[in-house]
Tab-separated table of C-alpha atoms in Angstrom:
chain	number	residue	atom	x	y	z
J	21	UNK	CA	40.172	-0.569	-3.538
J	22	UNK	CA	36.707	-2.060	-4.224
J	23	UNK	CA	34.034	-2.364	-1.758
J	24	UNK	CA	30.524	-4.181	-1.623
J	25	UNK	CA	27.694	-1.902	-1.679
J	26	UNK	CA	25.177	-1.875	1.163
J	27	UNK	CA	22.032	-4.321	0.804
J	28	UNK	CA	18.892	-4.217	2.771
J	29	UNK	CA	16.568	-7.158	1.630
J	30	UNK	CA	17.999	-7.594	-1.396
J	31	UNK	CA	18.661	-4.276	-2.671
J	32	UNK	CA	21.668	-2.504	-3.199
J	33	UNK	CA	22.673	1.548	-2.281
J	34	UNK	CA	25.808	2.917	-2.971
J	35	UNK	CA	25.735	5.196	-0.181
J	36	UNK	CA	25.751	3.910	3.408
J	37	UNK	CA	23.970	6.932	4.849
J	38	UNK	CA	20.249	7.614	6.045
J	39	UNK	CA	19.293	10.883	6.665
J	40	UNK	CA	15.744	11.443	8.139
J	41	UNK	CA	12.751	14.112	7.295
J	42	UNK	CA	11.971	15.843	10.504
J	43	UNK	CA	13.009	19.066	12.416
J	44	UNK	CA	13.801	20.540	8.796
J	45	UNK	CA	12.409	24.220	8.343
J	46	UNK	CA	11.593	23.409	5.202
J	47	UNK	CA	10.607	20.219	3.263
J	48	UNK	CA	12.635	22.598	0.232
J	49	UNK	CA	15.558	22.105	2.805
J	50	UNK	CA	15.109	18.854	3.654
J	51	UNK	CA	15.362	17.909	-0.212
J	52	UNK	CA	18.708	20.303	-0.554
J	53	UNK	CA	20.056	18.668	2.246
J	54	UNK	CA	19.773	15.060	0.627
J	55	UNK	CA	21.186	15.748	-2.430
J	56	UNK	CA	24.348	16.961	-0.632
J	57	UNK	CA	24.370	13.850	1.733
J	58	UNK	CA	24.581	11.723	-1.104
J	59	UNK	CA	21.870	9.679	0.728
J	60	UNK	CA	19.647	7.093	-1.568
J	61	UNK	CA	16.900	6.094	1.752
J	62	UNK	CA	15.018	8.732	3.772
J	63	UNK	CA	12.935	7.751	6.854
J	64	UNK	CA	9.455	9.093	7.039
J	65	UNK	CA	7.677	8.967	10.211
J	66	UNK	CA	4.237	8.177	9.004
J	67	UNK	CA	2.459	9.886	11.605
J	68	UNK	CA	4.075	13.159	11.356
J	69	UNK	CA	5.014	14.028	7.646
J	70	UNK	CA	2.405	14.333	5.213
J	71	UNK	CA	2.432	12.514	2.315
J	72	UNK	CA	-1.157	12.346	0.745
J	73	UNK	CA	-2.649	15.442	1.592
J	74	UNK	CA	-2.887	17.460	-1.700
J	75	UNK	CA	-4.475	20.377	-0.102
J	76	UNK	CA	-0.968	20.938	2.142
J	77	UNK	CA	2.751	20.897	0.945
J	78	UNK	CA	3.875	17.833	1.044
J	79	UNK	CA	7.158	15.896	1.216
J	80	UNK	CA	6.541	14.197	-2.011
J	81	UNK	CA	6.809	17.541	-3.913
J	82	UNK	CA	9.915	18.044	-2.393
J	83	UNK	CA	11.540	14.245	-2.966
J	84	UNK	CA	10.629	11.886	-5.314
J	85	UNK	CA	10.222	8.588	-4.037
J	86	UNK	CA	10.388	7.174	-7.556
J	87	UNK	CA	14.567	8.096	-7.067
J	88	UNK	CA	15.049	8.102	-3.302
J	89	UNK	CA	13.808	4.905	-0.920
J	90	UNK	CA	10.838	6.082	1.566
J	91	UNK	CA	11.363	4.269	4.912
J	92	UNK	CA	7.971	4.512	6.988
J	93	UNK	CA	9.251	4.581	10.660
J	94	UNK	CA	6.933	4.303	13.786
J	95	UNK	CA	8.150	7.344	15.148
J	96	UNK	CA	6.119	8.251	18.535
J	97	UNK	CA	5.047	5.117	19.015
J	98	UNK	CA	5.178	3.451	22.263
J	99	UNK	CA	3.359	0.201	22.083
J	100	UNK	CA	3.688	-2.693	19.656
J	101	UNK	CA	-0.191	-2.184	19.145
J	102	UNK	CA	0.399	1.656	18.078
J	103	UNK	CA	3.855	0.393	15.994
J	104	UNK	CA	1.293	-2.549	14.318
J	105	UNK	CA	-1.468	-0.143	13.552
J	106	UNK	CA	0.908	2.651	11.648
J	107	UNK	CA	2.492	0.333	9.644
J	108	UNK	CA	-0.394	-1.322	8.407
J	109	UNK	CA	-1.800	2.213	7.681
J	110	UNK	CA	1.907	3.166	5.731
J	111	UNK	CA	1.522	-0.042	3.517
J	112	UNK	CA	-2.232	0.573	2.925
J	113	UNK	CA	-0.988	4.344	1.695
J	114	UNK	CA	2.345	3.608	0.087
J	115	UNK	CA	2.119	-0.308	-0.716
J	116	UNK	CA	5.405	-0.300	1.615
J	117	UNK	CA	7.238	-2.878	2.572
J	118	UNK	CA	10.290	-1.983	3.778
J	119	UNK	CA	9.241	-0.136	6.653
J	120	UNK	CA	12.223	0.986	10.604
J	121	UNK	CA	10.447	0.013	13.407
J	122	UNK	CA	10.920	1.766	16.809
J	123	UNK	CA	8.828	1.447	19.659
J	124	UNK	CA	9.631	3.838	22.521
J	125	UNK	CA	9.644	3.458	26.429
J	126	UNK	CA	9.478	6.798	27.195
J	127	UNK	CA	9.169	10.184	26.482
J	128	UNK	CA	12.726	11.414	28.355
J	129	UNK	CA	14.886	9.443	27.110
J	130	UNK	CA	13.093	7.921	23.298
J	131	UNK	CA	14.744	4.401	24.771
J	132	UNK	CA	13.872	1.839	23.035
J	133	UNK	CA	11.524	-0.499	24.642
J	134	UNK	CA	12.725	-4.251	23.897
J	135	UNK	CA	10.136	-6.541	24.395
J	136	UNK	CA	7.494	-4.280	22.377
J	137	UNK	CA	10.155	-4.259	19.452
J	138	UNK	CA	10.784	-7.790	19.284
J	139	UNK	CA	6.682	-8.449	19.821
J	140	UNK	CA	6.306	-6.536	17.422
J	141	UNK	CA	8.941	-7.426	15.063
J	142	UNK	CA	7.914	-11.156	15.130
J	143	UNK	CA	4.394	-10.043	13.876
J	144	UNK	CA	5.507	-7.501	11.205
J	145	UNK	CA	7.687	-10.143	9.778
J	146	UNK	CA	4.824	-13.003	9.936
J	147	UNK	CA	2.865	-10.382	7.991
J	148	UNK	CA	5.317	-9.676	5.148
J	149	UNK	CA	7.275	-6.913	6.289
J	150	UNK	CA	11.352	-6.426	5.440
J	151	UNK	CA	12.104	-5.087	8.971
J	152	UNK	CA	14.525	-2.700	9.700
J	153	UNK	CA	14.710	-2.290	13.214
J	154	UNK	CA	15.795	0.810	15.817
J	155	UNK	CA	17.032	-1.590	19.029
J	156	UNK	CA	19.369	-0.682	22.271
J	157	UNK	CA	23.026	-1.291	21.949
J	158	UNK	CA	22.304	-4.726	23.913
J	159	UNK	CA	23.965	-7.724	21.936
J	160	UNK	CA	21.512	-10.780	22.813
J	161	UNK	CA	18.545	-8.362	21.891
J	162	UNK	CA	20.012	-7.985	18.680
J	163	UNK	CA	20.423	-11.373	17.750
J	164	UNK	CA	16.804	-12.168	18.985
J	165	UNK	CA	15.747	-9.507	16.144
J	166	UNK	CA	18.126	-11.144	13.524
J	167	UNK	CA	16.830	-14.807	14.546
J	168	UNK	CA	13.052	-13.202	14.291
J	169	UNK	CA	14.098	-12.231	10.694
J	170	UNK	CA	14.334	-8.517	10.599
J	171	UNK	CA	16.733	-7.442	7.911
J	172	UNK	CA	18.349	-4.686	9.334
J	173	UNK	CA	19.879	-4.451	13.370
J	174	UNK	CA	19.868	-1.012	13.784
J	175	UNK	CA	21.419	-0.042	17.316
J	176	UNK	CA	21.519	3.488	18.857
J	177	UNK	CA	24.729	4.900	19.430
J	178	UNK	CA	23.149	7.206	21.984
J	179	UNK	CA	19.941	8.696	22.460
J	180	UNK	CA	17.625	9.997	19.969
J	181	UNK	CA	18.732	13.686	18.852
J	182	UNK	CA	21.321	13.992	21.970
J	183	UNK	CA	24.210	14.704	19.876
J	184	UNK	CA	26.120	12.660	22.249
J	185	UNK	CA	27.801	9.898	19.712
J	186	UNK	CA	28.677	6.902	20.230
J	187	UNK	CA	28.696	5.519	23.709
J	188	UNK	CA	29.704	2.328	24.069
J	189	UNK	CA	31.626	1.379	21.105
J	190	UNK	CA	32.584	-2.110	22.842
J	191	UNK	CA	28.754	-3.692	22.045
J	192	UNK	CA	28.254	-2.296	18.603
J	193	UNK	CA	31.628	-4.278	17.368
J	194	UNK	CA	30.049	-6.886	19.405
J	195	UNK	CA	27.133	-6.622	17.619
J	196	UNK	CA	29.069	-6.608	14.394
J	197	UNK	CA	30.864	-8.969	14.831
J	198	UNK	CA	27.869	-11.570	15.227
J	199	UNK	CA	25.353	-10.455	12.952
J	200	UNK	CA	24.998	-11.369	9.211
J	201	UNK	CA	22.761	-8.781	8.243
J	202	UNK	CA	23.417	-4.511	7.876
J	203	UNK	CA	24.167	-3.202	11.189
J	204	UNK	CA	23.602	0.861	11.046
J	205	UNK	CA	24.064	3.036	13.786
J	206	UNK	CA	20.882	4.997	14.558
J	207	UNK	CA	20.304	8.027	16.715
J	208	UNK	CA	22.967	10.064	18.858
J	209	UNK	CA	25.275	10.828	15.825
J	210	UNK	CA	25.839	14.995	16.021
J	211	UNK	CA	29.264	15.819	14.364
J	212	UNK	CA	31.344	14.197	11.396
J	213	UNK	CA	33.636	12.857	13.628
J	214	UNK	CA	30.873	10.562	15.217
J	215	UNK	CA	30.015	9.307	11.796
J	216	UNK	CA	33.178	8.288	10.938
J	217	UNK	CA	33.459	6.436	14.415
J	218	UNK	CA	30.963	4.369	14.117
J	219	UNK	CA	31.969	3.624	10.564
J	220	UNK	CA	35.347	2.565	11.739
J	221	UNK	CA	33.455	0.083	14.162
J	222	UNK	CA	32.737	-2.038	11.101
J	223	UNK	CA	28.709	-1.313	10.817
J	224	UNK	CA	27.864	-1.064	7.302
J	225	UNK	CA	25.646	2.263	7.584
J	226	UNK	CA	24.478	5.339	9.561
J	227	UNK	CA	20.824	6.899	10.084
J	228	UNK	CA	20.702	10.660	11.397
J	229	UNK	CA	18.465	13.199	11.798
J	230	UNK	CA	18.746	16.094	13.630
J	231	UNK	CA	22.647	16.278	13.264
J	232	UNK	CA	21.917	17.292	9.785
J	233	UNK	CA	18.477	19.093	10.156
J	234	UNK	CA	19.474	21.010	13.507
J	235	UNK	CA	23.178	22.399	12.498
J	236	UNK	CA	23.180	25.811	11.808
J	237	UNK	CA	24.014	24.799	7.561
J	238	UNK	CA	22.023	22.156	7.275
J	239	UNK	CA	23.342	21.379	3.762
J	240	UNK	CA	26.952	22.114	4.271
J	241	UNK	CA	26.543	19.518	7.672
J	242	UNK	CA	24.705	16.988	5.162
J	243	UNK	CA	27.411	17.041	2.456
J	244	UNK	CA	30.176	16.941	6.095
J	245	UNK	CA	28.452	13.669	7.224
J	246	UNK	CA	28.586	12.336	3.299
J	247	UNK	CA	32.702	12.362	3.747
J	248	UNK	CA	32.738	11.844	6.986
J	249	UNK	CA	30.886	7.883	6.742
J	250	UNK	CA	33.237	7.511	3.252
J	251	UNK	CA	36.189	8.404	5.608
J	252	UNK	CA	35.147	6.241	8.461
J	253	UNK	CA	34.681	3.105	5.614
J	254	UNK	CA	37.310	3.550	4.168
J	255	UNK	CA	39.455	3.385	7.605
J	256	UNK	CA	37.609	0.099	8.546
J	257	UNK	CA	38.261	-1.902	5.293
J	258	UNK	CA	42.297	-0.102	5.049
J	259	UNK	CA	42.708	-2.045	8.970
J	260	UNK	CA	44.100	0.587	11.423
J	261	UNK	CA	47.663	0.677	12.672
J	262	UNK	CA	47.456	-1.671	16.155
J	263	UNK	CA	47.790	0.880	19.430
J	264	UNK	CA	51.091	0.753	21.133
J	265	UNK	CA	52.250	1.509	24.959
J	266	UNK	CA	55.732	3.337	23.557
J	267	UNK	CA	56.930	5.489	20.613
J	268	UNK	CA	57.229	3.655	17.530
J	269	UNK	CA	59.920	5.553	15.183
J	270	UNK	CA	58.616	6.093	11.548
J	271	UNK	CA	62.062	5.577	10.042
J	272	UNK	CA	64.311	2.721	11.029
J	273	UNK	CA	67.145	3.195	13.499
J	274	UNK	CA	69.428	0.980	11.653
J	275	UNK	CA	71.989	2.226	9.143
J	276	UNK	CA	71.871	5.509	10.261
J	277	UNK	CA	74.768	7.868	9.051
């Protein structure tokens, strides 16, 4: 009945869900929302949120990031220069090292351009970084991030804030299957149910965003998606039932009065 918590680069959560700081009404919400996910890791996109501005609320007065893990993200970035330059700055602010990368191909779809994440990835690692990194579902990409040292494959299950879920199941197990450090499912997660499925794939997390900060509760979906990647666990470690062409009957046939 035990299970391992979730480490990233040495450090252990004991809750395998991310939840994000944008699209919230309120940075009062935002906080409300994460203590009802459970969640012990927040991403911050470093060029959106404010974090050292004393004049303007900021998210710091809101979520203490003495208790809850900041991770600096590269969100609207869409070069490995621009991804470079905004980490640098988040370290520089925060002294953070644990930073998501994502670096964007365009601005329809928020795909994730491959060859500026892995440039970029190789460089950020070279310079110290623990790299978590935001990648297409595409199995030989992900092992070139893993073999370039990033400590985190983190594969969309569909596009960024489409509420679509997961896609194509087949390559995240793939993906699973052949990588030795955290897979987590980021971006395209809108209900429960798409938590849970990606959970039952065998990755050892999930990072959402607008699921949680769009639904009309935010709090009540937050504290939803909490149970719902517990569920999903807890269904991957218990090994599901194997699928069957015909009826299987639930009592035995034999000895029957």
């Amino acid at each position: 009945m035990t299970d391992s918590p979730l480490t990233i680069a040495g450090q252990s959560y004991s809750s395998r869900l991310i939840i994000g700081t944008g699209k919230y009404k309120t940075y009062a919400e935002n906080a409300a929302a994460l203590e009802a996910s459970g969640a012990e890791i927040v991403t911050v996109a470093v060029r959106r949120v404010n974090l050292s501005d004393p004049s303007k609320e900021r998210l710091t007065d809101h979520i203490d990031p003495k208790k809850t893990t900041f991770l600096p993200n590269t969100a609207g970035c869409f070069t490995a220069d621009e991804a470079l330059r905004t980490l640098r700055l988040a370290r520089e602010a925060g002294d953070w090292k644990l930073v998501k990368l994502e670096v964007l191909a365009d601005q329809k779809t928020l795909y994730p351009d491959m060859e500026e994440t892995l440039s970029a990835a190789k460089i950020l690692v070279a310079e110290g970084f623990e790299v978590m990194v935001y990648c297409s579902d595409d199995p030989v990409y992900a092992k070139k991030l893993e073999d370039a040292g990033c400590v985190a494959i983190m594969p969309l299950g569909s596009l960024i804030g489409s509420g679509l879920g997961i896609q194509n199941p087949v390559n995240i197990r793939l993906i699973v299957e052949q990588t030795k450090v955290p897979v987590i499912v980021d971006a395209g997660v809108g209900a429960a149910s798409d938590a849970a499925i990606a959970m039952e794939l065998g990755v050892d997390g999930v990072l959402m965003n607008t699921a949680i900060a769009e639904a009309k509760d935010p709090v009540r979906m937050a504290r939803a998606m909490k149970h719902a990647v517990i569920a999903g666990r807890e269904c991957y470690l218990a090994g599901r039932m194997p699928k069957k062409k015909y009826a299987d009957p639930s009592s035995p046939l034999g000895g029957l009065i």
